[in-house]
Coordinates of C-alpha atoms in Angstrom, one line a residue:
Chain A
M1 CA -72.6 -9.8 -125.9
T2 CA -73.7 -6.1 -126.0
P3 CA -77.1 -5.1 -127.6
L4 CA -77.6 -3.9 -131.1
L5 CA -80.4 -1.4 -130.3
Q6 CA -80.9 0.0 -126.4
V7 CA -83.9 2.2 -126.2
E8 CA -84.5 4.1 -122.8
N9 CA -87.5 6.0 -121.8
L10 CA -88.7 6.8 -125.2
A11 CA -91.5 9.3 -125.3
K12 CA -93.2 10.9 -128.2
Y13 CA -96.1 13.1 -127.8
Y14 CA -98.7 15.0 -130.3
G15 CA -99.5 17.9 -128.1
A16 CA -101.2 16.8 -125.0
R17 CA -101.8 12.9 -126.5
I18 CA -99.5 10.6 -126.0
G19 CA -98.1 8.8 -128.7
C20 CA -95.7 6.7 -127.1
T21 CA -94.1 6.8 -123.4
D22 CA -91.9 5.0 -121.1
V23 CA -90.5 2.6 -123.7
S24 CA -87.4 1.1 -122.6
F25 CA -85.8 -2.5 -123.9
D26 CA -82.7 -3.9 -125.2
L27 CA -82.5 -5.5 -129.1
Y28 CA -79.3 -8.2 -129.2
P29 CA -78.2 -9.4 -132.7
G30 CA -80.3 -11.8 -134.3
E31 CA -83.4 -11.3 -131.9
V32 CA -86.6 -10.6 -133.6
M33 CA -89.1 -8.5 -131.5
G34 CA -92.8 -8.3 -132.6
I35 CA -94.6 -5.4 -131.6
V36 CA -98.6 -6.0 -131.5
G37 CA -101.3 -3.6 -130.2
E38 CA -104.7 -2.4 -131.9
S39 CA -104.8 0.6 -134.3
G40 CA -103.7 3.5 -132.3
S41 CA -102.0 1.6 -129.5
G42 CA -98.7 3.8 -130.3
K43 CA -96.6 0.8 -132.4
S44 CA -96.0 2.6 -135.5
T45 CA -95.1 6.0 -133.7
L46 CA -93.0 4.3 -131.5
L47 CA -91.6 2.1 -134.9
N48 CA -91.2 5.4 -136.5
C49 CA -89.1 7.3 -133.5
L50 CA -86.7 4.0 -133.6
A51 CA -86.0 3.9 -137.1
G52 CA -85.7 8.0 -137.1
H53 CA -88.6 9.0 -139.0
L54 CA -89.9 10.9 -136.0
K55 CA -87.9 13.0 -133.6
P56 CA -89.1 11.6 -129.8
D57 CA -89.7 14.1 -127.5
H58 CA -88.0 12.4 -124.8
G59 CA -85.4 9.2 -124.1
A60 CA -82.5 8.0 -126.1
V61 CA -82.1 5.1 -128.9
R62 CA -79.0 4.2 -128.7
F63 CA -77.5 2.1 -131.9
A64 CA -74.2 -0.3 -132.0
T65 CA -72.5 1.4 -134.6
R66 CA -69.9 -0.6 -136.5
S67 CA -67.2 2.1 -136.0
D68 CA -68.1 4.0 -132.8
G69 CA -70.1 1.8 -130.5
L70 CA -73.2 2.5 -128.9
R71 CA -74.6 6.0 -130.3
D72 CA -77.5 7.8 -129.8
T73 CA -79.3 8.2 -132.8
V74 CA -81.6 10.8 -131.4
T75 CA -79.3 13.3 -130.8
M76 CA -76.7 12.7 -133.9
S77 CA -76.3 14.7 -136.7
E78 CA -78.9 14.0 -139.6
P79 CA -76.3 13.1 -142.3
E80 CA -74.8 10.5 -139.5
R81 CA -78.7 9.2 -139.5
R82 CA -79.5 9.3 -143.1
M83 CA -76.0 7.3 -143.6
L84 CA -77.5 4.8 -141.2
G85 CA -80.9 4.2 -143.2
R86 CA -78.8 3.6 -146.3
T87 CA -76.8 1.0 -144.9
D88 CA -77.3 -0.8 -141.4
W89 CA -80.6 -0.1 -141.0
A90 CA -83.4 -1.3 -143.3
F91 CA -87.3 0.2 -143.1
V92 CA -89.8 -2.3 -144.9
H93 CA -93.1 -0.1 -145.2
Q94 CA -96.6 -1.4 -145.0
H95 CA -97.4 -0.2 -148.2
A96 CA -94.8 -1.3 -150.9
R97 CA -95.4 1.9 -152.8
D98 CA -94.2 4.0 -149.5
G99 CA -90.7 2.2 -150.0
L100 CA -90.1 2.0 -153.5
R101 CA -89.5 4.2 -156.5
M102 CA -92.7 3.4 -158.6
N103 CA -91.5 5.0 -161.9
V104 CA -87.8 3.2 -161.8
S105 CA -87.3 -0.3 -162.8
A106 CA -87.1 -3.4 -160.2
G107 CA -83.6 -3.7 -160.9
G108 CA -83.2 0.0 -160.5
N109 CA -85.0 0.3 -157.4
V110 CA -82.3 -2.7 -155.6
G111 CA -79.1 -0.8 -157.4
E112 CA -80.2 2.5 -156.0
R113 CA -79.5 1.7 -152.6
L114 CA -75.9 -0.1 -153.6
M115 CA -75.5 3.1 -155.4
A116 CA -76.1 5.2 -152.0
V117 CA -73.5 3.2 -150.8
N118 CA -71.3 4.0 -153.4
A119 CA -71.3 1.0 -155.5
R120 CA -70.4 2.1 -159.3
H121 CA -69.6 -0.5 -161.4
Y122 CA -73.1 -1.3 -163.6
G123 CA -72.4 -5.2 -164.3
D124 CA -71.6 -6.0 -160.3
I125 CA -74.9 -3.4 -159.6
R126 CA -77.0 -5.4 -162.2
D127 CA -75.3 -8.9 -161.2
Q128 CA -76.4 -7.8 -157.2
A129 CA -79.9 -6.9 -158.3
I130 CA -80.6 -10.0 -160.2
D131 CA -79.2 -12.1 -157.4
W132 CA -81.6 -10.7 -154.6
L133 CA -84.6 -10.6 -157.2
G134 CA -83.8 -14.4 -157.4
R135 CA -83.4 -14.3 -153.6
V136 CA -86.9 -13.1 -153.2
E137 CA -88.7 -15.0 -156.1
I138 CA -88.9 -12.4 -158.7
T139 CA -87.6 -14.0 -161.8
Q140 CA -84.5 -12.2 -164.0
D141 CA -87.2 -11.6 -166.9
R142 CA -88.8 -8.9 -164.8
I143 CA -85.8 -6.7 -164.1
D144 CA -86.7 -4.0 -166.3
D145 CA -90.1 -3.8 -165.3
R146 CA -91.7 -0.5 -163.3
P147 CA -92.9 -1.8 -160.0
T148 CA -96.2 -0.5 -161.4
A149 CA -96.6 -4.0 -163.5
F150 CA -96.2 -5.7 -160.0
S151 CA -99.0 -7.6 -157.9
G152 CA -99.3 -6.2 -154.3
G153 CA -97.1 -9.3 -153.1
M154 CA -94.4 -9.3 -155.6
Q155 CA -94.2 -5.3 -155.0
Q156 CA -93.7 -6.4 -151.4
R157 CA -90.8 -8.5 -152.0
L158 CA -89.0 -6.2 -154.3
Q159 CA -89.3 -3.9 -151.3
I160 CA -87.6 -6.3 -149.1
A161 CA -84.8 -6.9 -151.5
R162 CA -84.1 -3.6 -152.2
N163 CA -83.7 -3.2 -148.3
L164 CA -81.5 -5.9 -147.9
V165 CA -79.3 -5.2 -150.6
T166 CA -76.7 -3.3 -148.8
G167 CA -76.7 -6.3 -145.9
P168 CA -78.2 -4.1 -142.8
R169 CA -78.3 -5.5 -139.7
L170 CA -81.3 -4.1 -138.6
V171 CA -84.5 -4.5 -139.9
F172 CA -87.5 -2.4 -139.4
M173 CA -90.7 -3.4 -140.7
D174 CA -94.6 -1.9 -140.3
E175 CA -97.3 -4.9 -141.1
P176 CA -95.1 -6.4 -143.6
T177 CA -97.8 -8.3 -144.3
G178 CA -100.8 -6.8 -143.9
G179 CA -102.9 -6.4 -146.9
L180 CA -101.5 -9.5 -148.8
D181 CA -103.9 -12.2 -149.2
V182 CA -102.7 -15.4 -147.2
S183 CA -101.1 -17.5 -149.4
V184 CA -98.9 -14.6 -150.4
Q185 CA -98.3 -13.7 -146.8
A186 CA -97.6 -17.3 -145.9
R187 CA -94.8 -17.3 -148.6
L188 CA -93.4 -13.8 -147.1
L189 CA -93.3 -15.2 -143.6
D190 CA -90.9 -18.2 -144.8
L191 CA -88.7 -15.8 -146.9
L192 CA -88.5 -13.2 -143.8
R193 CA -87.7 -16.5 -141.6
G194 CA -85.0 -17.6 -144.1
L195 CA -83.2 -14.4 -144.3
V196 CA -83.3 -13.7 -140.7
R197 CA -81.6 -17.0 -140.2
D198 CA -79.2 -17.3 -142.8
M199 CA -78.2 -13.7 -142.4
G200 CA -78.4 -13.1 -138.7
L201 CA -80.5 -9.9 -139.0
S202 CA -82.3 -8.3 -136.2
A203 CA -86.0 -7.0 -136.7
I204 CA -88.5 -5.2 -135.3
I205 CA -91.7 -6.1 -136.6
V206 CA -94.9 -4.3 -135.9
T207 CA -98.0 -5.9 -136.2
H208 CA -101.8 -6.5 -135.3
D209 CA -101.7 -10.5 -136.4
L210 CA -100.6 -12.9 -133.5
A211 CA -100.4 -15.5 -136.1
V212 CA -97.3 -13.7 -138.1
V213 CA -95.4 -12.7 -134.5
R214 CA -95.9 -16.4 -133.6
L215 CA -94.1 -17.5 -136.6
L216 CA -91.6 -14.8 -136.7
A217 CA -90.4 -12.6 -133.8
D218 CA -88.8 -14.5 -130.5
R219 CA -89.8 -11.6 -128.1
L220 CA -93.2 -9.7 -128.1
M221 CA -94.0 -6.2 -126.8
V222 CA -97.7 -5.5 -126.2
M223 CA -98.8 -1.7 -126.5
K224 CA -102.3 -0.4 -125.4
D225 CA -102.9 3.6 -125.0
G226 CA -99.0 4.6 -125.9
H227 CA -97.8 2.5 -123.1
V228 CA -96.2 -1.1 -123.1
V229 CA -98.2 -2.9 -120.9
E230 CA -96.4 -6.3 -121.3
T231 CA -92.8 -7.7 -122.7
G232 CA -91.6 -11.1 -123.1
L233 CA -90.4 -14.6 -125.2
T234 CA -93.2 -14.7 -127.6
D235 CA -94.8 -17.5 -126.9
Q236 CA -95.1 -16.8 -123.1
V237 CA -96.9 -14.2 -123.8
L238 CA -99.5 -15.7 -126.1
D239 CA -99.8 -18.8 -124.2
D240 CA -99.5 -17.5 -120.9
P241 CA -101.0 -13.4 -120.9
Q242 CA -100.0 -11.6 -117.7
H243 CA -101.6 -8.3 -118.7
G244 CA -105.8 -8.0 -118.9
Y245 CA -105.5 -6.1 -122.2
T246 CA -103.2 -8.9 -123.5
Q247 CA -105.7 -11.9 -122.3
L248 CA -108.3 -10.1 -124.4
L249 CA -106.4 -9.6 -127.5
V250 CA -105.2 -13.5 -127.4
S251 CA -109.0 -14.3 -126.7
S252 CA -110.2 -12.7 -129.5
V253 CA -108.5 -14.3 -132.3
L254 CA -110.7 -16.2 -134.6
Q255 CA -109.7 -20.0 -134.5
V256 CA -109.6 -21.2 -137.7
Chain B
M11 CA -79.4 -31.9 -116.1
I12 CA -83.2 -30.2 -114.9
S13 CA -83.9 -29.3 -111.8
V14 CA -87.4 -28.1 -110.5
E15 CA -87.0 -26.3 -106.9
N16 CA -90.3 -25.3 -105.0
V17 CA -92.2 -24.1 -108.0
S18 CA -95.5 -22.4 -107.8
K19 CA -97.7 -21.0 -110.2
S20 CA -101.2 -19.6 -110.7
F21 CA -103.5 -17.9 -113.4
T22 CA -105.5 -14.4 -112.8
L23 CA -108.3 -14.2 -115.5
H24 CA -108.6 -10.3 -115.7
N25 CA -111.4 -10.7 -118.1
Q26 CA -113.8 -13.0 -115.9
G27 CA -114.1 -11.1 -112.8
S28 CA -110.1 -11.2 -112.0
T29 CA -110.4 -14.9 -110.9
V30 CA -107.4 -16.4 -109.7
I31 CA -106.7 -19.9 -110.0
P32 CA -103.7 -21.5 -108.4
V33 CA -102.5 -24.6 -110.3
M34 CA -99.2 -25.6 -108.8
A35 CA -97.6 -25.0 -105.2
G36 CA -94.3 -26.7 -104.1
A37 CA -93.2 -28.4 -107.1
S38 CA -90.0 -30.1 -106.8
L39 CA -88.5 -32.9 -109.4
H40 CA -84.8 -33.7 -110.5
V41 CA -83.9 -35.3 -113.6
A42 CA -80.2 -36.6 -114.2
A43 CA -78.8 -36.9 -117.3
G44 CA -79.5 -40.1 -119.4
E45 CA -82.7 -40.8 -117.0
C46 CA -86.1 -40.6 -118.2
V47 CA -89.0 -39.4 -115.8
A48 CA -92.7 -39.6 -116.3
L49 CA -95.3 -36.7 -115.1
V50 CA -98.2 -38.8 -113.7
G51 CA -101.2 -37.4 -112.8
A52 CA -105.5 -36.8 -113.8
S53 CA -106.2 -35.0 -116.3
G54 CA -106.2 -31.3 -115.5
A55 CA -103.7 -32.2 -112.5
G56 CA -101.2 -29.6 -114.5
K57 CA -99.0 -32.1 -115.9
S58 CA -98.8 -30.4 -119.1
T59 CA -98.5 -27.1 -117.0
L60 CA -95.6 -28.1 -115.5
M61 CA -94.1 -28.9 -118.6
R62 CA -94.3 -26.0 -120.3
M63 CA -93.4 -24.1 -117.2
I64 CA -89.8 -25.7 -117.9
Y65 CA -90.0 -24.8 -121.6
G66 CA -90.4 -21.2 -120.6
N67 CA -94.0 -20.5 -122.2
Y68 CA -95.8 -20.3 -119.2
L69 CA -94.3 -18.1 -116.4
T70 CA -93.2 -19.2 -113.3
A71 CA -94.5 -17.1 -110.0
S72 CA -91.9 -18.6 -107.8
G73 CA -88.8 -21.1 -107.1
R74 CA -86.5 -22.0 -109.2
I75 CA -86.2 -24.3 -112.3
M76 CA -82.8 -24.8 -113.7
V77 CA -82.1 -26.7 -117.1
G78 CA -78.3 -26.5 -117.3
D79 CA -77.1 -23.6 -116.3
T80 CA -80.2 -21.4 -116.9
D81 CA -82.6 -20.6 -114.6
V82 CA -85.8 -20.7 -116.8
A83 CA -88.0 -19.3 -114.3
S84 CA -86.1 -16.1 -114.2
A85 CA -84.0 -15.9 -117.5
A86 CA -84.4 -13.2 -119.8
P87 CA -85.9 -14.1 -123.3
R88 CA -83.2 -14.4 -125.0
E89 CA -81.2 -16.7 -122.4
V90 CA -84.6 -18.9 -123.1
I91 CA -84.1 -18.8 -126.4
A92 CA -80.1 -19.5 -126.7
L93 CA -81.5 -22.9 -124.0
R94 CA -84.4 -23.8 -126.7
R95 CA -81.6 -23.7 -129.7
R96 CA -79.0 -25.8 -128.3
T97 CA -80.4 -27.5 -124.8
L98 CA -83.8 -28.2 -124.4
G99 CA -86.2 -29.5 -127.0
Y100 CA -89.8 -30.3 -127.0
V101 CA -92.0 -32.4 -128.7
S102 CA -95.5 -30.6 -128.1
Q103 CA -98.7 -32.6 -129.2
F104 CA -99.4 -30.0 -131.8
L105 CA -97.2 -29.1 -135.0
R106 CA -97.0 -25.3 -135.8
V107 CA -95.3 -24.5 -138.7
V108 CA -95.1 -21.4 -141.5
P109 CA -97.6 -22.7 -144.5
R110 CA -96.1 -24.1 -147.6
V111 CA -92.8 -24.9 -146.2
P112 CA -92.1 -28.2 -147.2
T113 CA -92.0 -31.2 -144.2
I114 CA -88.4 -31.8 -144.9
D115 CA -87.6 -28.3 -144.1
V116 CA -89.7 -28.3 -141.0
V117 CA -87.2 -31.2 -139.7
A118 CA -84.1 -29.7 -141.0
E119 CA -84.8 -26.4 -139.4
P120 CA -83.6 -27.0 -135.6
L121 CA -80.2 -28.2 -137.4
L122 CA -79.8 -25.3 -139.9
L123 CA -80.2 -23.2 -136.7
T124 CA -77.5 -24.7 -134.8
G125 CA -75.4 -24.3 -137.7
T126 CA -75.4 -27.5 -139.5
G127 CA -75.3 -26.9 -143.5
A128 CA -77.7 -27.2 -145.6
D129 CA -77.4 -30.2 -147.3
E130 CA -76.3 -32.2 -144.1
A131 CA -79.4 -31.2 -142.5
R132 CA -81.4 -31.9 -145.1
A133 CA -79.9 -35.5 -145.8
Q134 CA -80.5 -36.0 -142.0
A135 CA -84.0 -34.7 -141.6
A136 CA -84.4 -37.4 -144.5
T137 CA -83.3 -40.1 -142.4
L138 CA -85.7 -39.1 -139.7
L139 CA -88.8 -39.2 -141.9
A140 CA -87.9 -42.4 -143.6
R141 CA -87.4 -43.5 -140.0
L142 CA -90.6 -42.7 -139.4
N143 CA -92.3 -43.9 -142.5
I144 CA -93.3 -40.8 -143.7
P145 CA -93.6 -41.5 -147.5
E146 CA -91.0 -39.9 -149.8
R147 CA -93.4 -38.4 -151.8
L148 CA -94.6 -36.2 -149.0
W149 CA -91.3 -34.6 -148.1
G150 CA -91.8 -31.8 -150.8
L151 CA -95.4 -30.6 -149.1
S152 CA -96.1 -28.6 -146.6
P153 CA -97.5 -31.2 -143.5
T154 CA -100.4 -28.5 -142.6
T155 CA -102.4 -30.8 -144.8
F156 CA -101.5 -34.1 -143.6
S157 CA -103.3 -36.5 -141.3
G158 CA -103.0 -36.4 -137.4
G159 CA -100.4 -39.3 -137.0
E160 CA -98.4 -37.8 -140.1
Q161 CA -98.1 -34.7 -138.5
Q162 CA -97.5 -36.1 -134.9
R163 CA -94.4 -38.0 -136.7
V164 CA -93.4 -34.9 -138.3
N165 CA -93.2 -33.3 -135.1
I166 CA -91.2 -36.0 -133.4
A167 CA -88.3 -35.9 -136.2
R168 CA -88.4 -32.2 -135.8
G169 CA -88.1 -32.6 -132.0
F170 CA -85.3 -35.5 -132.5
A171 CA -83.6 -34.0 -135.8
F172 CA -80.9 -31.6 -132.8
A173 CA -79.4 -34.2 -130.2
Y174 CA -80.6 -31.9 -127.2
P175 CA -79.3 -32.7 -123.8
A176 CA -83.1 -32.2 -122.1
L177 CA -86.0 -33.2 -123.5
L178 CA -89.8 -32.9 -123.1
L179 CA -92.1 -34.9 -124.6
D180 CA -95.6 -34.5 -124.1
E181 CA -97.6 -37.7 -125.4
P182 CA -95.2 -38.7 -127.9
T183 CA -97.0 -41.8 -129.0
A184 CA -100.5 -40.8 -128.9
S185 CA -102.2 -41.6 -132.2
L186 CA -99.4 -43.8 -133.5
D187 CA -99.8 -47.3 -135.1
P188 CA -97.7 -50.3 -133.3
T189 CA -94.9 -50.0 -136.1
N190 CA -94.6 -46.2 -135.4
R191 CA -94.8 -46.4 -131.6
A192 CA -92.3 -48.7 -131.7
T193 CA -89.8 -46.4 -134.0
V194 CA -90.5 -43.7 -131.2
L195 CA -90.0 -45.9 -128.4
A196 CA -86.5 -46.9 -129.8
M197 CA -85.6 -43.1 -130.8
V198 CA -86.3 -42.2 -126.8
Q199 CA -84.2 -44.9 -125.7
E200 CA -81.7 -43.9 -127.9
A201 CA -81.8 -40.7 -126.5
K202 CA -81.6 -41.8 -123.2
A203 CA -78.5 -43.9 -123.8
R204 CA -76.5 -40.9 -125.0
G205 CA -77.2 -38.9 -121.9
A206 CA -80.3 -36.8 -122.7
A207 CA -82.3 -36.1 -119.3
I208 CA -86.3 -36.5 -120.4
I209 CA -89.7 -35.7 -118.6
G210 CA -92.4 -37.0 -120.7
I211 CA -96.4 -37.3 -120.4
F212 CA -97.4 -40.9 -121.7
H213 CA -100.9 -42.0 -121.5
D214 CA -99.6 -45.1 -122.7
H215 CA -99.2 -47.4 -120.0
A216 CA -97.1 -49.9 -121.8
A217 CA -94.8 -47.0 -123.4
R218 CA -94.2 -45.4 -120.2
E219 CA -93.2 -48.9 -118.3
A220 CA -90.9 -49.4 -121.1
L221 CA -88.9 -45.7 -121.0
C222 CA -89.4 -44.4 -117.5
D223 CA -86.8 -44.7 -114.4
R224 CA -89.3 -43.3 -112.0
Q225 CA -92.8 -41.6 -112.2
V226 CA -93.5 -38.3 -110.3
D227 CA -97.5 -37.7 -109.5
V228 CA -98.2 -34.1 -110.2
T229 CA -101.0 -34.3 -108.0
G230 CA -99.1 -33.6 -105.2
F231 CA -98.0 -30.3 -106.1
T232 CA -102.0 -29.3 -107.1
P233 CA -103.1 -27.0 -104.6
G234 CA -106.5 -27.7 -102.9
L235 CA -105.8 -31.7 -104.3
A236 CA -102.9 -32.5 -102.3
A237 CA -104.1 -35.3 -99.6

């Protein structure tokens, strides 16, 4: 099996400061990888470099495109990268309002992404929008409401629907359950797990919540000060952490 | 089916003066298909540690752990994931689930992951839950609020949902009443009969006698404790 994403020696500097450095990994189809670390550890910088939102200073991010096999997304042209961002990639922001158009209806938010890949038939677009809103448990009677009229949890689910409607193969998530209360988090976790299982998605999830990665991620990468300090199978890293920082992180979690 | 060859492990506690605790050395053990082997030894001798090393959630420092064709000690994460999906099952003492997911879906998940259709998976999960005396009115609820014994039975149902060729059982009969205990023993016997290689930890003497073909005392693998 060939990897879906191949990252080699990726680095991003902010002047003299390290954003992230020496990051290398392969992600295979159907795998979910978690990236954990404290604030400022470089996990969001890394995610943004992978997703093409930031230009890395060094290294390669090769993605298995449908037509031409592995292509370095760092050196490909801007239109090509944008096309990936609309089709095979999805990005779920921590704050739903960063990933939604707040003054467009819920149905419009989902439909817009379909139109970006040349869907033109109004009835089809609306049917698909209804289908996806249903999958994320937003009832059909809310399709014409704007996201401003939605709760935080609903906005987050709408953002997920908008992102997944085009059938992406790789989803980047930045703290997808952050800022939501725990009962809403649980529902979202279940939803994400079901989508990953049924659609065979690969995903990279940045979070500081170890309970979230234990339930969602197959693999884990632990970052500190821009460096990857430990990687491995999620339950292995959490149950038998090798690096001092990971041991500290795992032992700092409050037991409920 | 399962072959542990000269395996060792130690824990390094970086935040407690970098204390190094050797916990396992020279551990070897072989389990054939259709065989059930009990790990015995005093509490703290390393029974669960060895079991976790075989499952891959503890790293192995040296040696080989073959389960089927995969060496867990050196396999990449995705190989271990594939192994756990179709080959190696594990019934732990603790149930870990996404909150608010109905019990029946918790039990059906291993089947869904291996390609069984949703209706068929739920039907099989229902059969298992009924066999383990989980009342049907609880199937639609999350097991997080269940009693200890009920959670344990949900855990067993989930662990036996898919017919893994290799099974690890950590105290499967603990906290069960006699009726359910008998059911679980019968399920382990059936797994043996269909050819599963099983490694178990049983503090329940009678269960061990009834199920296991051999015992392996892990005290012999514990550095500093070996006679």
